[in-house]
mmCIF file of C-alpha atoms and ligand atoms in Angstrom:
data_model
loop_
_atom_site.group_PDB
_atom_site.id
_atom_site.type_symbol
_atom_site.label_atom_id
_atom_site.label_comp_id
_atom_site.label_asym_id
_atom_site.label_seq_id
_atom_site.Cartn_x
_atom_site.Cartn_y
_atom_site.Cartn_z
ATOM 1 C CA UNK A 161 0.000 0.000 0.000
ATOM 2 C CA UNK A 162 1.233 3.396 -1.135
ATOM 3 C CA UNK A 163 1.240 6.030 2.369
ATOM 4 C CA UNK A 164 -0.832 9.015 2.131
ATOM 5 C CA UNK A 165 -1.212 11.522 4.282
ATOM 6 C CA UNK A 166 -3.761 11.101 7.184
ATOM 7 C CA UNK A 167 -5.882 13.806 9.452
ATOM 8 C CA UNK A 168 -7.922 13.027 12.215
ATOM 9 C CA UNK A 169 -11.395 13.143 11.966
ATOM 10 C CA UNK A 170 -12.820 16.064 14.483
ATOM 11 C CA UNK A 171 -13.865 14.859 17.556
ATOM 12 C CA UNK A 172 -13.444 11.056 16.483
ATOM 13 C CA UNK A 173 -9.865 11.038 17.794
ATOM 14 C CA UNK A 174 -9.307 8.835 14.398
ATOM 15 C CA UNK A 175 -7.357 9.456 11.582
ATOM 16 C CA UNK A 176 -8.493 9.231 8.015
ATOM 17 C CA UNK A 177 -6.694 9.426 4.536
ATOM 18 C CA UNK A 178 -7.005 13.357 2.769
ATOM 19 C CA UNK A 179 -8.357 11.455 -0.034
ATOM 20 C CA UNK A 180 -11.164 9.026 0.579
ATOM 21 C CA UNK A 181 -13.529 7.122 -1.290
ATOM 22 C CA UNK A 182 -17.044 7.942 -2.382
ATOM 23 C CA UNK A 183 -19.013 5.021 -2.431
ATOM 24 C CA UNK A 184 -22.704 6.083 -4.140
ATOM 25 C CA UNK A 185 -21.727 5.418 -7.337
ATOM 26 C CA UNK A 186 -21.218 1.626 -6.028
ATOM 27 C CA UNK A 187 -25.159 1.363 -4.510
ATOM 28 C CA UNK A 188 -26.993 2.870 -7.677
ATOM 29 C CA UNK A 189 -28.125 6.444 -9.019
ATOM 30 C CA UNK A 190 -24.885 6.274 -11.321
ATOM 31 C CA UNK A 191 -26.106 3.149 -13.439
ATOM 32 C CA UNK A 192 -25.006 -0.664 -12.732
ATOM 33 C CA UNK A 193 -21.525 -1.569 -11.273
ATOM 34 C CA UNK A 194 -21.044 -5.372 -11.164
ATOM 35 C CA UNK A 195 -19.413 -6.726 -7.871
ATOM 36 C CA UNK A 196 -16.346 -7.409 -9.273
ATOM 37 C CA UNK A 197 -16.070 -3.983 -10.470
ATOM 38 C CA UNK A 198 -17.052 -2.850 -7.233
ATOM 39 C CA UNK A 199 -14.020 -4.229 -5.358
ATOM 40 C CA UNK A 200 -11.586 -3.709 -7.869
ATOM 41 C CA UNK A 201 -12.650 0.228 -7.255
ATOM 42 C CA UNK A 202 -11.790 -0.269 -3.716
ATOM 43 C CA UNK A 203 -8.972 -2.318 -3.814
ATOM 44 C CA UNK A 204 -7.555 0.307 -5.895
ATOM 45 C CA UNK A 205 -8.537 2.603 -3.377
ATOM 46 C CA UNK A 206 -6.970 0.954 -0.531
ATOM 47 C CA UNK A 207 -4.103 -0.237 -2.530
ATOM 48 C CA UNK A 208 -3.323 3.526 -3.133
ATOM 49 C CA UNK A 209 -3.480 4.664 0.403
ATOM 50 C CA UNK A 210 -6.960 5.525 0.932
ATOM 51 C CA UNK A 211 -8.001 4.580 4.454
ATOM 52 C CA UNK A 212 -11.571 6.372 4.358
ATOM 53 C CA UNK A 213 -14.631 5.127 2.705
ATOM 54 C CA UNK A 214 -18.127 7.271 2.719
ATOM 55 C CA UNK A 215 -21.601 5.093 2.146
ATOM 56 C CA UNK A 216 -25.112 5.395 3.147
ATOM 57 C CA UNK A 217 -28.067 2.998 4.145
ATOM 58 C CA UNK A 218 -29.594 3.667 1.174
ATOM 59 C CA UNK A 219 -26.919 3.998 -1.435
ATOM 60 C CA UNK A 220 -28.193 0.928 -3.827
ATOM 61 C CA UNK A 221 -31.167 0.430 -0.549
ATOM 62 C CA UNK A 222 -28.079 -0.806 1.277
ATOM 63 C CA UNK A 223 -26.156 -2.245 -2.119
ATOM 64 C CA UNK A 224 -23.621 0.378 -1.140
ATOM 65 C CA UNK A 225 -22.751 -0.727 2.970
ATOM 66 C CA UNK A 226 -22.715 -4.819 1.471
ATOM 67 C CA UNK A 227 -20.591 -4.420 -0.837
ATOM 68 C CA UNK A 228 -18.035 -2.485 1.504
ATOM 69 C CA UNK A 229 -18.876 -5.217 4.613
ATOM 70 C CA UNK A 230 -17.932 -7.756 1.775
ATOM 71 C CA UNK A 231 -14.886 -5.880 0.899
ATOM 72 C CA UNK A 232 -13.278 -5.336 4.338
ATOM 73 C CA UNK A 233 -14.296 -8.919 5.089
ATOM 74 C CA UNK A 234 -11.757 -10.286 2.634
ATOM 75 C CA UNK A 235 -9.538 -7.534 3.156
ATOM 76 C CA UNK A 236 -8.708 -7.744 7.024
ATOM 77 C CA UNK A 237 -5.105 -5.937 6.258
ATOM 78 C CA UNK A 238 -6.928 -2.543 5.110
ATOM 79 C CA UNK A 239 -7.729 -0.667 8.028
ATOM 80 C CA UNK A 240 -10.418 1.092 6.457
ATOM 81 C CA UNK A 241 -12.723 4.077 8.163
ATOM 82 C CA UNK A 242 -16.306 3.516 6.867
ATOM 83 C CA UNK A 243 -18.754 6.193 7.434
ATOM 84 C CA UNK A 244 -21.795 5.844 7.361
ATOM 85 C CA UNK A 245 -25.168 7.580 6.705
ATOM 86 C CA UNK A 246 -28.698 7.433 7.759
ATOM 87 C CA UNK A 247 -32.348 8.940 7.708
ATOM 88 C CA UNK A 248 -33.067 9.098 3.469
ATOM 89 C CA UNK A 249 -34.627 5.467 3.765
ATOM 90 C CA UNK A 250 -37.856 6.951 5.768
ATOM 91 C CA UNK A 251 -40.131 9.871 4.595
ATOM 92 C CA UNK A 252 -38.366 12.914 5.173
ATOM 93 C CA UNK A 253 -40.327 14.510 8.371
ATOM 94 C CA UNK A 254 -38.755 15.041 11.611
ATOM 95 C CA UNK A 255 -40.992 13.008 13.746
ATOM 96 C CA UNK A 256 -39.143 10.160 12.237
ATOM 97 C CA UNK A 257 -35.769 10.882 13.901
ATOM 98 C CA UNK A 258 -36.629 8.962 16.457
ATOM 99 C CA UNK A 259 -34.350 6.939 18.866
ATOM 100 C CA UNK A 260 -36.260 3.661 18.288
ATOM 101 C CA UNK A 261 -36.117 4.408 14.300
ATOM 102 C CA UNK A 262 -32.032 5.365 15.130
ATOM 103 C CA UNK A 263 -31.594 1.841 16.222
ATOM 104 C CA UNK A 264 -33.460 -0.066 13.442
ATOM 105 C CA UNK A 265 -31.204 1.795 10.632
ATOM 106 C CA UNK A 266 -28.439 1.685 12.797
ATOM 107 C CA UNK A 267 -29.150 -2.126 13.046
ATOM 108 C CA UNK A 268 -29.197 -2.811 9.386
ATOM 109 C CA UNK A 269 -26.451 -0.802 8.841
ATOM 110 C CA UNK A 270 -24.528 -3.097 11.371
ATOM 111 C CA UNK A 271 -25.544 -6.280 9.224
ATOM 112 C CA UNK A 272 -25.036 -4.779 5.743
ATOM 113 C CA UNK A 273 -21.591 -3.676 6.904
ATOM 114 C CA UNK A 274 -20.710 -7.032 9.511
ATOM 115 C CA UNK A 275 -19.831 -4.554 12.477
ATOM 116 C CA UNK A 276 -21.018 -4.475 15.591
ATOM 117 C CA UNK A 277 -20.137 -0.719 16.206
ATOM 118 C CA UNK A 278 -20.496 2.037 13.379
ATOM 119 C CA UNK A 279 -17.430 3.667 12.998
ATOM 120 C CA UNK A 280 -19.668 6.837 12.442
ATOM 121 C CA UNK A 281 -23.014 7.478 11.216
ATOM 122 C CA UNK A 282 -23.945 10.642 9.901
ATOM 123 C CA UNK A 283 -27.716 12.011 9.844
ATOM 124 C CA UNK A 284 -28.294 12.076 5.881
ATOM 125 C CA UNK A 285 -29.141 15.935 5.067
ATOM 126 C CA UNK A 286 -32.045 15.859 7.619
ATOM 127 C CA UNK A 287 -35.057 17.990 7.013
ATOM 128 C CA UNK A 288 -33.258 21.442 8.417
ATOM 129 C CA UNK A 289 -35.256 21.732 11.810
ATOM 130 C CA UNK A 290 -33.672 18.404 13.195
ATOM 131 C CA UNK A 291 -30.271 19.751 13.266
ATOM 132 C CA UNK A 292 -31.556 22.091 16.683
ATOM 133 C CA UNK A 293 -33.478 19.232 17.778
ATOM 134 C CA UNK A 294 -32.096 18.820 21.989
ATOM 135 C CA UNK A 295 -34.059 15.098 21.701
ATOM 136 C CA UNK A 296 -32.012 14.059 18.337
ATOM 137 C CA UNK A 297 -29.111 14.672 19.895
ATOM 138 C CA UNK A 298 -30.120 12.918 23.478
ATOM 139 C CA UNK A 299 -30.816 10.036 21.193
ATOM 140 C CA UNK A 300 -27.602 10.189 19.410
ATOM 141 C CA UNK A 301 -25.868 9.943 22.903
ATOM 142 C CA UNK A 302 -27.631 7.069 23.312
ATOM 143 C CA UNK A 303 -26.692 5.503 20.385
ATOM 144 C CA UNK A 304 -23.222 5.451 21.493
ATOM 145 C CA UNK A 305 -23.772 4.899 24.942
ATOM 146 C CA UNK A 306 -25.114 1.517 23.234
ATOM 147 C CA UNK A 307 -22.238 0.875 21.386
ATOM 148 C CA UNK A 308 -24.184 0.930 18.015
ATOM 149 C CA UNK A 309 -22.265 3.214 16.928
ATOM 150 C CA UNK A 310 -18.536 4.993 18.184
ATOM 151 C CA UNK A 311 -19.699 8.512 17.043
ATOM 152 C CA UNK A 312 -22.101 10.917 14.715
ATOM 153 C CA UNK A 313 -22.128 13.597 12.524
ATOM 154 C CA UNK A 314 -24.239 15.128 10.062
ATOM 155 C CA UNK A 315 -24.576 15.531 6.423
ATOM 156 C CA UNK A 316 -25.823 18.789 5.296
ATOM 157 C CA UNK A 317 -26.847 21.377 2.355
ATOM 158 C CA UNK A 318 -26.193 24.667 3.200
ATOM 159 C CA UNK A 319 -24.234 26.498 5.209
ATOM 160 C CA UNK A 320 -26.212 27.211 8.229
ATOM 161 C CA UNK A 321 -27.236 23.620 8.722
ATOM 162 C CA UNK A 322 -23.547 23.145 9.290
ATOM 163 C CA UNK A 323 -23.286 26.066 11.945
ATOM 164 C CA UNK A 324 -26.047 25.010 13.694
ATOM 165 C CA UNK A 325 -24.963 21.347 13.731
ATOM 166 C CA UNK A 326 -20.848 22.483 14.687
ATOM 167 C CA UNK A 327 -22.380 24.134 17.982
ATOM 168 C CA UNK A 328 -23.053 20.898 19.136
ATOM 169 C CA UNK A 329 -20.778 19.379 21.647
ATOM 170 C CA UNK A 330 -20.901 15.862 20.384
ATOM 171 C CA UNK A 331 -20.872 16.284 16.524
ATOM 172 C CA UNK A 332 -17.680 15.157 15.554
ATOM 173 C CA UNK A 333 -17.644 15.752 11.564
ATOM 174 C CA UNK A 334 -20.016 17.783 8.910
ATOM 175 C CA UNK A 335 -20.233 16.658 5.516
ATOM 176 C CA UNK A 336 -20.681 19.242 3.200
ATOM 177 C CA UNK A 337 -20.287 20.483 -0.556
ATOM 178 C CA UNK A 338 -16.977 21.959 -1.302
ATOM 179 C CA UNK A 339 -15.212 22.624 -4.614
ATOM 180 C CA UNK A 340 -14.126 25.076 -6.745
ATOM 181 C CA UNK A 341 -17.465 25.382 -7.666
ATOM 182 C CA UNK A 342 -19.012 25.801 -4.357
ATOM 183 C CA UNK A 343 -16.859 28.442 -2.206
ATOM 184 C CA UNK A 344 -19.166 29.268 0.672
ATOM 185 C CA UNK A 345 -17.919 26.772 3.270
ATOM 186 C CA UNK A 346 -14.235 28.902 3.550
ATOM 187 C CA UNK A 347 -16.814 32.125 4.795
ATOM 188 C CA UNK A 348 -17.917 30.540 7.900
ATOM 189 C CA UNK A 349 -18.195 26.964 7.993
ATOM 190 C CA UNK A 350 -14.040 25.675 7.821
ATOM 191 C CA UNK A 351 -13.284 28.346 10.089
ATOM 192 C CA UNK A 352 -16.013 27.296 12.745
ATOM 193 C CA UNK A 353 -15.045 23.699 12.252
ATOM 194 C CA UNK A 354 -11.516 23.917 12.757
ATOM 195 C CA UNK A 355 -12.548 26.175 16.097
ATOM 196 C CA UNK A 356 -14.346 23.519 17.493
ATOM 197 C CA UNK A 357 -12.635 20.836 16.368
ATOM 198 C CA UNK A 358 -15.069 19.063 14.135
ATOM 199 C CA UNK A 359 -13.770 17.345 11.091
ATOM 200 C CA UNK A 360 -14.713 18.419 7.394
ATOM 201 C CA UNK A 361 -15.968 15.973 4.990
ATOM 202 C CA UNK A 362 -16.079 17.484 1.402
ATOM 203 C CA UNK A 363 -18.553 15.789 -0.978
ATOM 204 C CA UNK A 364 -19.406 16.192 -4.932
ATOM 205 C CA UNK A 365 -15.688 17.711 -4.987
ATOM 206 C CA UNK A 366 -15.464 16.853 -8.515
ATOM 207 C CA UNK A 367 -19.206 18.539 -8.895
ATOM 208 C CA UNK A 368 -20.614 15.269 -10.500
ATOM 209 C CA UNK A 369 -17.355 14.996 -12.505
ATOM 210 C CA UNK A 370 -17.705 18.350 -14.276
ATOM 211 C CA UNK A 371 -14.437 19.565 -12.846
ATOM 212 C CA UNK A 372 -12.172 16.666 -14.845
ATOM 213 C CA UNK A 373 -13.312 19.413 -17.550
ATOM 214 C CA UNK A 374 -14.211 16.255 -19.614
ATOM 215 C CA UNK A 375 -18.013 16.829 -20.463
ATOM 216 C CA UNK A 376 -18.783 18.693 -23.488
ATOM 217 C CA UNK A 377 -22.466 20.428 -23.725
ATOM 218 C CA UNK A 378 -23.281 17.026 -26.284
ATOM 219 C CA UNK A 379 -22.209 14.386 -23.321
ATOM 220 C CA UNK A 380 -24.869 12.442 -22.903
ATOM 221 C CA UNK A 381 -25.160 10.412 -19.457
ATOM 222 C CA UNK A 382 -26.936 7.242 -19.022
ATOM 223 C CA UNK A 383 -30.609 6.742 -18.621
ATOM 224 C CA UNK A 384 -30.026 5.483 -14.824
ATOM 225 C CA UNK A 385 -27.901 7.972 -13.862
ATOM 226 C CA UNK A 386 -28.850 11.010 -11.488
ATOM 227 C CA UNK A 387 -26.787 13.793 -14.276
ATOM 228 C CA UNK A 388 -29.734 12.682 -16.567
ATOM 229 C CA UNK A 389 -32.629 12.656 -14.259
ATOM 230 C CA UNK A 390 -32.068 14.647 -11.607
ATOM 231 C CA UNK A 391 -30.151 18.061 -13.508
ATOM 232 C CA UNK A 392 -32.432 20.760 -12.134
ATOM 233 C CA UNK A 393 -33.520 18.402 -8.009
ATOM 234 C CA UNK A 394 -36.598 16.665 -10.179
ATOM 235 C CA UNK A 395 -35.776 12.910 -8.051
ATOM 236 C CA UNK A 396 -33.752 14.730 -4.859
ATOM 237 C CA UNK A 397 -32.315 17.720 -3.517
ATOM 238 C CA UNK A 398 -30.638 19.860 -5.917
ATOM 239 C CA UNK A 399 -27.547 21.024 -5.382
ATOM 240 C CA UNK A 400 -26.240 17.718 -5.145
ATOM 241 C CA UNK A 401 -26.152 16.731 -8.741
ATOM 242 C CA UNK A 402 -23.500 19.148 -10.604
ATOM 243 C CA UNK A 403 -22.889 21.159 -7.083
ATOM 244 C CA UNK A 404 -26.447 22.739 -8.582
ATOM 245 C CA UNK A 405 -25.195 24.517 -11.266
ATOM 246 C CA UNK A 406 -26.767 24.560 -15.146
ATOM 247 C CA UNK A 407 -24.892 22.227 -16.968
ATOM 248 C CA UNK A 408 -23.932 24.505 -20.038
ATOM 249 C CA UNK A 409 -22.492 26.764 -17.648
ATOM 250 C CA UNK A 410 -20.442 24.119 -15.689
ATOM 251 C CA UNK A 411 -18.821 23.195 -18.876
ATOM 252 C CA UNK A 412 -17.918 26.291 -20.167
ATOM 253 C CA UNK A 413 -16.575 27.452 -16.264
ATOM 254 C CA UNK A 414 -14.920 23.903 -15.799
ATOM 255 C CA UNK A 415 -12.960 24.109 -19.157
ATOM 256 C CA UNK A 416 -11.629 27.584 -17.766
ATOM 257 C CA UNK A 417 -10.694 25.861 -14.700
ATOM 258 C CA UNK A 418 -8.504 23.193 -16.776
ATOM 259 C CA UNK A 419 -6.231 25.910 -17.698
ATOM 260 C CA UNK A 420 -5.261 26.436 -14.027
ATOM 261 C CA UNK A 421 -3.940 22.730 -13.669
ATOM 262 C CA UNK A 422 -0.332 22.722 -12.653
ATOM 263 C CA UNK A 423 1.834 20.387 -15.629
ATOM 264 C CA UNK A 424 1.423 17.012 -14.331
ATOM 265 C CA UNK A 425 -1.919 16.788 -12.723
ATOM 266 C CA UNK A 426 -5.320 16.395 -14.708
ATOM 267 C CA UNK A 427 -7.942 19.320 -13.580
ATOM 268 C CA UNK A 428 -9.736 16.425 -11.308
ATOM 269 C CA UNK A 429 -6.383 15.567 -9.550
ATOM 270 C CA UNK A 430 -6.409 19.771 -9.275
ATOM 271 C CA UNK A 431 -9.412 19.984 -7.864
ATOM 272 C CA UNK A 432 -8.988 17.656 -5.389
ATOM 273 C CA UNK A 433 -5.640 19.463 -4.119
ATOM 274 C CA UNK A 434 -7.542 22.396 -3.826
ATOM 275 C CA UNK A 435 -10.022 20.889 -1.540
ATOM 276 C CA UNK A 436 -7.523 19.094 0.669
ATOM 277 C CA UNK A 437 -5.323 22.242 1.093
ATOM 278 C CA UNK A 438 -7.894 24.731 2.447
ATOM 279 C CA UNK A 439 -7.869 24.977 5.827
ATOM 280 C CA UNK A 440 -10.017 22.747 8.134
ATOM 281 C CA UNK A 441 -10.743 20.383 5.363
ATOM 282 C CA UNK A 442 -10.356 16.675 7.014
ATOM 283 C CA UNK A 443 -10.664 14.642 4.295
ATOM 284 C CA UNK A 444 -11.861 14.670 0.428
ATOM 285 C CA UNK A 445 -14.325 11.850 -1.002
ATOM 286 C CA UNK A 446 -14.158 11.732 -4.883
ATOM 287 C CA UNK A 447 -16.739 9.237 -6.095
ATOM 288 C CA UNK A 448 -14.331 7.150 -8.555
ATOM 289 C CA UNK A 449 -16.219 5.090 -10.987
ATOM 290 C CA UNK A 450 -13.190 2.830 -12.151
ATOM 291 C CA UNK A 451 -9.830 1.657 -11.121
ATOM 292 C CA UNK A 452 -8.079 4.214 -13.072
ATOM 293 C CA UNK A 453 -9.942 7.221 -11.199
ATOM 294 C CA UNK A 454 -9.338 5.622 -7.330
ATOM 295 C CA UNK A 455 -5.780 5.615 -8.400
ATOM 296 C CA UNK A 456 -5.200 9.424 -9.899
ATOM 297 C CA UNK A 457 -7.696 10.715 -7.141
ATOM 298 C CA UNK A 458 -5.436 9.399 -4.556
ATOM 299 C CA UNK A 459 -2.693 10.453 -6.006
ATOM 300 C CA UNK A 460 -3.783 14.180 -5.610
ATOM 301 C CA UNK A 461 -2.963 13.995 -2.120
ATOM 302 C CA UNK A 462 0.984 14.264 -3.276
ATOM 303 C CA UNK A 463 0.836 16.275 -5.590
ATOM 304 C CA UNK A 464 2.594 19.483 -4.692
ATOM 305 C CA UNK A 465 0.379 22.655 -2.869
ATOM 306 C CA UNK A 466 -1.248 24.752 -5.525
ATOM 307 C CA UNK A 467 0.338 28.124 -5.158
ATOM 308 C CA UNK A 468 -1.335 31.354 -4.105
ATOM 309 C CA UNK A 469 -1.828 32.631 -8.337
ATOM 310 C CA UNK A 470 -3.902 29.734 -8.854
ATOM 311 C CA UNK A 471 -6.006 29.999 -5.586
ATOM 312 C CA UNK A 472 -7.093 33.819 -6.522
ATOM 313 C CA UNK A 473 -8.060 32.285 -10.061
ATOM 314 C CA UNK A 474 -10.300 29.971 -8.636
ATOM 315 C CA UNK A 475 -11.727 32.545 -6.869
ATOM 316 C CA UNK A 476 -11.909 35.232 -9.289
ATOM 317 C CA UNK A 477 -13.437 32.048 -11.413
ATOM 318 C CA UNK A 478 -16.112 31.505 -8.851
ATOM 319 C CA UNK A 479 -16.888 35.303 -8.703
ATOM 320 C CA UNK A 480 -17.375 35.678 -12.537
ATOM 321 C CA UNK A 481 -19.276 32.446 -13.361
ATOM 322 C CA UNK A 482 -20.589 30.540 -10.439
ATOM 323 C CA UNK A 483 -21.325 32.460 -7.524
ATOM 324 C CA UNK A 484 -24.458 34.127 -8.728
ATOM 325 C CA UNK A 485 -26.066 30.706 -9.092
ATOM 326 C CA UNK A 486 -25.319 29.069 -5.809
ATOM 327 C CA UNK A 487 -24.032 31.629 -2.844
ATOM 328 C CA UNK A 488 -27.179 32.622 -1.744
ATOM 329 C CA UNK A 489 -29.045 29.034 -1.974
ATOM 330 C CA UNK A 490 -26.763 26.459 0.026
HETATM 331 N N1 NAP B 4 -26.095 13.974 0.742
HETATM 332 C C1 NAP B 4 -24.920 13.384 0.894
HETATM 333 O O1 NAP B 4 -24.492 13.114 1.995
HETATM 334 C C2 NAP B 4 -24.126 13.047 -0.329
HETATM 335 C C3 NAP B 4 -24.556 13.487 -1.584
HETATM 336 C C4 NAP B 4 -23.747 13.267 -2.698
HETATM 337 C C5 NAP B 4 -22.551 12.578 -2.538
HETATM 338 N N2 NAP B 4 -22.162 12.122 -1.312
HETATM 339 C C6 NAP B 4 -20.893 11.386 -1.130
HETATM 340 O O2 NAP B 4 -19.863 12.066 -1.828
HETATM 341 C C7 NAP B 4 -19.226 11.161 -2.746
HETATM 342 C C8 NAP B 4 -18.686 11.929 -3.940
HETATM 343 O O3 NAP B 4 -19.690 12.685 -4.570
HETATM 344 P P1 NAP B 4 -20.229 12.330 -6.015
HETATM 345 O O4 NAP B 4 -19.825 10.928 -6.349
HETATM 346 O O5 NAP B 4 -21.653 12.690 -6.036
HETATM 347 O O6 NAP B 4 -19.521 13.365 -6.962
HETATM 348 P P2 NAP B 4 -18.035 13.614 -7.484
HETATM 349 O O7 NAP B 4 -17.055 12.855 -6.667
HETATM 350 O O8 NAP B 4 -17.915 15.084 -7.577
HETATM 351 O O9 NAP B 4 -18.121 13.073 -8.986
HETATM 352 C C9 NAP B 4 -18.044 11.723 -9.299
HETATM 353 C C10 NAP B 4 -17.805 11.584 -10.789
HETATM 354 O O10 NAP B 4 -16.598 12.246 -11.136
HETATM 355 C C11 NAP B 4 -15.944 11.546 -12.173
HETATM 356 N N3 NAP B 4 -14.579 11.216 -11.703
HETATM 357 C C12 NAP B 4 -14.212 10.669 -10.517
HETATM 358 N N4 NAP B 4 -12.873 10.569 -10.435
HETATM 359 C C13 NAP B 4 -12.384 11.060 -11.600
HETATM 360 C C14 NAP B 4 -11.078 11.229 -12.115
HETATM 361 N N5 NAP B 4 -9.988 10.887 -11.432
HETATM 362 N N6 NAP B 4 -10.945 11.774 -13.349
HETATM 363 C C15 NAP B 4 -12.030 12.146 -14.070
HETATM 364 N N7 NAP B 4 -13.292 12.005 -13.630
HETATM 365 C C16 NAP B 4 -13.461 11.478 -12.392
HETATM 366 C C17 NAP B 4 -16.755 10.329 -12.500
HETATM 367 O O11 NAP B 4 -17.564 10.682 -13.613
HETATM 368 P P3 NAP B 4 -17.807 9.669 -14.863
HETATM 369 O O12 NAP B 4 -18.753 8.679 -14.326
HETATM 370 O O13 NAP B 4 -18.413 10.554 -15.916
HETATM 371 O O14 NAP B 4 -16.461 9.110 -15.220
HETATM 372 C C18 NAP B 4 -17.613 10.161 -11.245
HETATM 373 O O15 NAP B 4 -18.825 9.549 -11.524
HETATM 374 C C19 NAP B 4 -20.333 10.143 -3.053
HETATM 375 O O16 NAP B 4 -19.836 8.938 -3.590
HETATM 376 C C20 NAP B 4 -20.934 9.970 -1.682
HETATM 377 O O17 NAP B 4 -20.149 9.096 -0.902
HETATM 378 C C21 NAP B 4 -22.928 12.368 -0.217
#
């Protein structure tokens, strides 16, 4: 296994790899991945010095957690971090996070994954109201009292969520959009995080893949995958699916952003450096689709610090073409 620089998690106490693995794209919403194809995505992964893999209970309806309780079964020399998510599989209300419905997902995650404790479980981008909930939180506790699970955190949309949720004495981590595309976070969010010492998971970091600059305004995307159905939050929140920005002008910003990569990275492997290098940033989860992506994304966490020139074009990038679409909404 290749070494790659590790960060500890917030208030986990554990340390994770800068570069994780995404692991959606393995439980469905991205089109079919055969098992086989599945591990050798992880093995690559792990072989490359990743030591953090993000799922969810319903990635695939649990496809996702399986597959990754399969993995780690027959790979007892990768000591792998697996987050984990829960909450999306129930109607989205708030009287249904519950600590009796806490323990049934948290139960099912336990089989999917063959664990008895959750390394972590994040609430999945609750409806906003239970992130100041004093009773989700009791329940939480509990959770870990129980041993289900060794810690939580949440998964959020916008800003403010996070804030709320980082005021919390026992939240150890917030998962949250942040790429070139989606600035916000560094305002408030990082800084807070890094003040309290929660850990910073940054999702859609390649904003659905638009940042490898590789789409052109004619790529067409499968009829199972969320970049066809789901462009403007028609099947779930938007914001998620291209970092909630019209296509046509994500390709024309993220061919811009190509010039900016440094000779011997690829604009994904750029974009992932500048994730990992802002400050209070834990760990980055690119969602790699094949061998040959696990391997360059985790080989972005070598790759020299991009210097100060190219961080004021990203911003000065953001300013002219993105921010007007998403600042104000997450
Ligand atoms: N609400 C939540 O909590 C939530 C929501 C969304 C995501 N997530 C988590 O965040 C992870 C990452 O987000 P994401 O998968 O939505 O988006 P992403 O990582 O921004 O984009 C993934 C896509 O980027 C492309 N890609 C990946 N590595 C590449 C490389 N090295 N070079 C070129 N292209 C590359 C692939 O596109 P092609 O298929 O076109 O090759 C892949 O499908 C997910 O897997 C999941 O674990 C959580």
């Amino acid at each position: 296994m290749i070494p790659m620089e590790q960060r500890t998690l917030g208030r986990t106490g554990r340390d994770v790899s800068v570069v994780g693995q995404g692991t959606w794209q393995l439980g469905g919403d991205w089109g079919d991945v055969a098992e086989g194809d599945a591990f050798d995505v992880l093995d690559a992964a792990v072989d490359s010095g990743v030591t953090f893999f993000d799922t969810a209970d319903v990635y695939g309806d649990g496809r996702s957690e399986q597959l990754i309780g399969r993995y780690l079964e027959n790979r007892p020399d990768a000591d792998v971090f697996v987050a984990t998510k829960m909450g999306r599989r129930a109607d989205q209300v708030p009287e249904n996070y519950t600590l009796d419905n806490f323990r049934a997902w948290n139960d099912r995650s336990r089989a999917n994954l063959g664990t008895d404790t959750l390394d972590l479980v994040q609430l999945h981008c609750p409806p906003s109201g239970v992130y100041s909930s004093d009773a989700v939180y009791d329940a939480l506790d509990t959770l870990v009292a129980e041993e289900r699970i060794a810690a939580y955190a949440v998964s959020v949309e916008t800003c403010a969520e996070a804030l709320t949720a980082i005021a919390r004495p026992g939240v150890a981590s917030v998962q949250i959009i942040l790429n070139p595309f989606r600035l916000k976070p560094l305002d408030e969010v990082l800084p807070a995080a890094a003040a309290a010492g929660v850990g910073i998971i940054a999702r859609v970091p390649l904003a659905s893949g638009l940042l490898s600059g590789k789409y052109t305004e004619d790529t067409v995307f499968g009829p199972d995958d969320h970049r066809t159905y789901n462009r403007h939050g028609e099947a779930f929140d938007q914001g998620e699916t291209f970092s909630g920005i019209d296509y046509a002008t994500g390709v024309a910003a993220a061919a811009a952003f190509a010039e900016l990569a440094p000779e011997g990275a690829t604009p994904a492997q750029t974009a992932l450096r500048w994730i990992i290098q802002q400050p209070g940033v834990t760990s980055v989860i690119p969602g790699a689709r094949s061998v040959e992506q696990a391997r360059a994304n985790a080989a972005a966490a070598a790759l020299p610090p991009l210097p100060q020139a190219t961080l004021d074009a990203v911003r000065e990038l953001y300013d002219r073409s993105i921010r007007a679409e998403v600042h104000g909404r997450w």
